[in-house]
């Protein structure tokens, strides 16, 4: 992987940016703001392209559709919203969760949305109809994140019951239950090839799991405060993590070795995003700044 250097610091319009995601073509970046909006910028941060307003509660998660034309978001207001990027308008509002919605993502084919929240449930929604079509029950506490596997056949979930679930989308069967984290606020991410997942929590450790066997294969240790976000590069070669310790760390995905610590700052880093070409990293910081490495 390349050696990353700080190339820009941008002011977050007086609001904290909580997390970010690049569009599939890498030309836009969407940022969750603590003013309950989603801001879409060009990747040079010279132009704000859209301001998405409508949620009445904190926004927890966003995800671009595979074709890059829509964004799905979820919130403590118990709704999931589907936004048209061109118009900036909400074109669909999904209601059905009985508590805050914590995580949301499009399926790889763009036809479905998976969500999870404090009601311990995982839900699958049909994008066209806006109807809930399936539920997965099994966690005994809030489901803090859900992610489709790249092939769309499995879902990984994390919960405050300190377990990770691997679910078969078609049958609804819970294929594996992964245990090992001692901290709260678990989250998960699939690797690009779908063979492993990374999980992290407030216990300062990133764990890599084999999806087929359900066994832990690596531990990435180095952060000295709670980890707030972890992302795989699109080529699967490296992993990027950020933490309340104010650092961003790059890890070799194969060996698990720490490759680089990006410039430390005195602010909590809440979320990170890696561009599709693996050339740019964006970090959202609690000092209301957005930092860009390239």
Short mmCIF file of C-alpha atoms in Angstrom, two decimals, residues 93-285:
data_model
loop_
_atom_site.label_atom_id
_atom_site.label_comp_id
_atom_site.label_asym_id
_atom_site.label_seq_id
_atom_site.Cartn_x
_atom_site.Cartn_y
_atom_site.Cartn_z
CA UNK A 93 -39.42 6.57 3.87
CA UNK A 94 -39.35 3.11 5.43
CA UNK A 95 -41.18 2.78 8.74
CA UNK A 96 -41.49 -0.36 10.82
CA UNK A 97 -38.70 -0.35 13.36
CA UNK A 98 -39.96 0.23 16.91
CA UNK A 99 -36.77 1.94 18.07
CA UNK A 100 -33.73 3.82 16.78
CA UNK A 101 -32.29 2.39 13.54
CA UNK A 102 -28.52 2.00 13.90
CA UNK A 103 -27.30 0.50 10.64
CA UNK A 104 -28.39 0.27 7.02
CA UNK A 105 -26.97 -0.91 3.70
CA UNK A 106 -28.01 -1.68 0.12
CA UNK A 107 -27.68 -5.23 -1.16
CA UNK A 108 -24.99 -5.62 -3.85
CA UNK A 109 -27.66 -5.74 -6.58
CA UNK A 110 -29.40 -2.63 -5.22
CA UNK A 111 -32.81 -4.34 -4.91
CA UNK A 112 -32.91 -4.63 -1.12
CA UNK A 113 -31.92 -2.79 2.03
CA UNK A 114 -30.88 -4.39 5.32
CA UNK A 115 -31.36 -2.54 8.60
CA UNK A 116 -30.88 -3.12 12.32
CA UNK A 117 -31.53 -1.27 15.54
CA UNK A 118 -32.13 -1.19 19.26
CA UNK A 119 -35.15 -3.54 18.98
CA UNK A 120 -32.72 -6.49 18.50
CA UNK A 121 -34.05 -7.18 15.00
CA UNK A 122 -32.57 -7.35 11.50
CA UNK A 123 -34.93 -6.40 8.67
CA UNK A 124 -34.83 -6.73 4.89
CA UNK A 125 -36.72 -4.15 2.82
CA UNK A 126 -37.70 -4.11 -0.85
CA UNK A 127 -36.38 -0.90 -2.42
CA UNK A 128 -39.12 -0.49 -5.05
CA UNK A 129 -42.14 -1.16 -2.83
CA UNK A 130 -40.73 0.15 0.45
CA UNK A 131 -42.15 -2.94 2.18
CA UNK A 132 -40.44 -5.03 4.84
CA UNK A 133 -40.10 -8.55 3.44
CA UNK A 134 -38.09 -10.45 6.05
CA UNK A 135 -36.96 -10.36 9.69
CA UNK A 136 -34.09 -12.11 11.42
CA UNK A 137 -34.38 -12.58 15.19
CA UNK A 138 -31.73 -14.04 17.47
CA UNK A 139 -29.74 -11.27 19.11
CA UNK A 140 -30.62 -10.53 22.74
CA UNK A 141 -29.61 -6.86 22.64
CA UNK A 142 -29.48 -3.97 20.18
CA UNK A 143 -28.04 -4.86 16.75
CA UNK A 144 -25.42 -2.17 16.21
CA UNK A 145 -24.47 -2.98 12.61
CA UNK A 146 -25.43 -5.15 9.65
CA UNK A 147 -23.59 -5.71 6.39
CA UNK A 148 -24.30 -7.74 3.26
CA UNK A 149 -21.58 -10.05 2.01
CA UNK A 150 -20.26 -9.00 -1.42
CA UNK A 151 -22.20 -11.89 -3.03
CA UNK A 152 -25.43 -10.83 -1.29
CA UNK A 153 -26.03 -14.34 0.10
CA UNK A 154 -24.96 -13.71 3.70
CA UNK A 155 -25.38 -10.94 6.25
CA UNK A 156 -23.04 -10.20 9.15
CA UNK A 157 -24.48 -8.53 12.24
CA UNK A 158 -23.01 -7.24 15.49
CA UNK A 159 -24.85 -6.69 18.73
CA UNK A 160 -24.47 -5.31 22.22
CA UNK A 161 -25.03 -8.89 23.37
CA UNK A 162 -21.30 -9.11 22.45
CA UNK A 163 -21.85 -11.59 19.61
CA UNK A 164 -21.54 -11.42 15.84
CA UNK A 165 -24.01 -13.31 13.70
CA UNK A 166 -23.55 -14.69 10.19
CA UNK A 167 -26.95 -15.20 8.54
CA UNK A 168 -28.10 -16.93 5.37
CA UNK A 169 -30.25 -14.35 3.57
CA UNK A 170 -32.46 -16.86 1.75
CA UNK A 171 -33.19 -19.26 4.61
CA UNK A 172 -32.88 -16.84 7.53
CA UNK A 173 -30.68 -19.39 9.32
CA UNK A 174 -27.99 -18.11 11.68
CA UNK A 175 -24.94 -19.90 10.26
CA UNK A 176 -22.37 -18.81 12.86
CA UNK A 177 -22.27 -17.05 16.20
CA UNK A 178 -18.89 -15.42 16.79
CA UNK A 179 -17.80 -14.58 20.32
CA UNK A 180 -14.67 -12.93 21.62
CA UNK A 181 -15.11 -9.20 22.09
CA UNK A 182 -15.39 -7.85 25.62
CA UNK A 183 -16.38 -4.28 24.71
CA UNK A 184 -19.68 -2.66 23.75
CA UNK A 185 -20.80 -1.05 20.48
CA UNK A 186 -19.56 -3.81 18.18
CA UNK A 187 -19.47 -3.16 14.44
CA UNK A 188 -18.55 -5.36 11.48
CA UNK A 189 -17.22 -4.99 7.93
CA UNK A 190 -16.87 -7.58 5.16
CA UNK A 191 -13.63 -7.91 3.23
CA UNK A 192 -14.01 -7.31 -0.54
CA UNK A 193 -13.75 -11.03 -1.32
CA UNK A 194 -16.29 -11.90 1.38
CA UNK A 195 -14.07 -14.55 2.97
CA UNK A 196 -13.39 -12.63 6.18
CA UNK A 197 -15.01 -9.98 8.33
CA UNK A 198 -13.43 -7.42 10.62
CA UNK A 199 -15.09 -6.58 13.92
CA UNK A 200 -14.23 -3.98 16.51
CA UNK A 201 -15.52 -2.53 19.75
CA UNK A 202 -14.50 -0.44 22.73
CA UNK A 203 -12.00 -3.14 23.77
CA UNK A 204 -9.34 -1.51 21.48
CA UNK A 205 -8.84 -4.67 19.38
CA UNK A 206 -9.79 -5.43 15.76
CA UNK A 207 -10.62 -9.09 15.21
CA UNK A 208 -10.57 -10.79 11.80
CA UNK A 209 -12.83 -13.82 11.36
CA UNK A 210 -13.04 -16.56 8.76
CA UNK A 211 -16.63 -16.49 7.48
CA UNK A 212 -16.67 -20.17 6.45
CA UNK A 213 -15.41 -21.63 9.74
CA UNK A 214 -16.52 -18.87 12.11
CA UNK A 215 -13.07 -18.83 13.69
CA UNK A 216 -10.92 -15.86 14.60
CA UNK A 217 -7.82 -15.74 12.39
CA UNK A 218 -6.15 -12.47 13.45
CA UNK A 219 -6.08 -9.77 16.12
CA UNK A 220 -4.91 -6.27 15.23
CA UNK A 221 -3.66 -4.53 18.34
CA UNK A 222 -2.16 -1.04 18.62
CA UNK A 223 -4.87 1.47 19.43
CA UNK A 224 -4.88 2.57 23.06
CA UNK A 225 -8.48 3.78 23.20
CA UNK A 226 -11.82 2.59 21.81
CA UNK A 227 -11.93 1.95 18.06
CA UNK A 228 -14.60 3.97 16.25
CA UNK A 229 -14.41 2.71 12.65
CA UNK A 230 -12.70 0.11 10.45
CA UNK A 231 -12.73 -0.15 6.64
CA UNK A 232 -11.16 -2.51 4.11
CA UNK A 233 -9.56 -1.04 1.00
CA UNK A 234 -11.47 -2.04 -2.14
CA UNK A 235 -8.54 -4.16 -3.35
CA UNK A 236 -8.44 -6.00 -0.02
CA UNK A 237 -4.76 -5.27 0.55
CA UNK A 238 -5.05 -3.11 3.64
CA UNK A 239 -7.33 -2.17 6.51
CA UNK A 240 -7.76 1.33 7.93
CA UNK A 241 -8.92 1.96 11.48
CA UNK A 242 -9.55 5.04 13.59
CA UNK A 243 -9.98 5.56 17.28
CA UNK A 244 -10.76 7.86 20.18
CA UNK A 245 -6.98 7.91 20.67
CA UNK A 246 -6.80 10.39 17.77
CA UNK A 247 -4.93 8.13 15.35
CA UNK A 248 -5.64 6.44 12.06
CA UNK A 249 -3.75 3.20 11.51
CA UNK A 250 -3.10 1.18 8.38
CA UNK A 251 -2.76 -2.58 8.62
CA UNK A 252 -1.61 -5.17 6.12
CA UNK A 253 -4.73 -7.29 5.58
CA UNK A 254 -2.75 -10.49 4.98
CA UNK A 255 -0.16 -10.34 7.75
CA UNK A 256 -1.98 -8.12 10.23
CA UNK A 257 1.12 -5.95 10.65
CA UNK A 258 0.71 -2.25 11.32
CA UNK A 259 1.99 -0.38 8.28
CA UNK A 260 1.53 3.30 9.12
CA UNK A 261 0.14 5.62 11.76
CA UNK A 262 -1.31 8.72 10.19
CA UNK A 263 -0.68 12.05 11.87
CA UNK A 264 -2.07 12.02 15.40
CA UNK A 265 -4.39 14.80 16.44
CA UNK A 266 -5.98 15.66 19.76
CA UNK A 267 -9.54 15.00 18.63
CA UNK A 268 -11.59 11.82 18.56
CA UNK A 269 -11.78 10.44 15.03
CA UNK A 270 -15.36 9.25 14.58
CA UNK A 271 -15.30 7.74 11.08
CA UNK A 272 -13.21 7.10 8.00
CA UNK A 273 -13.71 6.36 4.31
CA UNK A 274 -11.37 5.01 1.63
CA UNK A 275 -11.84 6.02 -2.00
CA UNK A 276 -12.62 3.21 -4.49
CA UNK A 277 -9.18 3.62 -6.10
CA UNK A 278 -7.52 3.24 -2.65
CA UNK A 279 -5.67 6.55 -3.12
CA UNK A 280 -7.52 8.77 -0.63
CA UNK A 281 -8.61 8.50 3.01
CA UNK A 282 -11.11 10.89 4.58
CA UNK A 283 -11.44 11.23 8.35
CA UNK A 284 -14.27 12.85 10.31
CA UNK A 285 -13.08 14.39 13.56
#
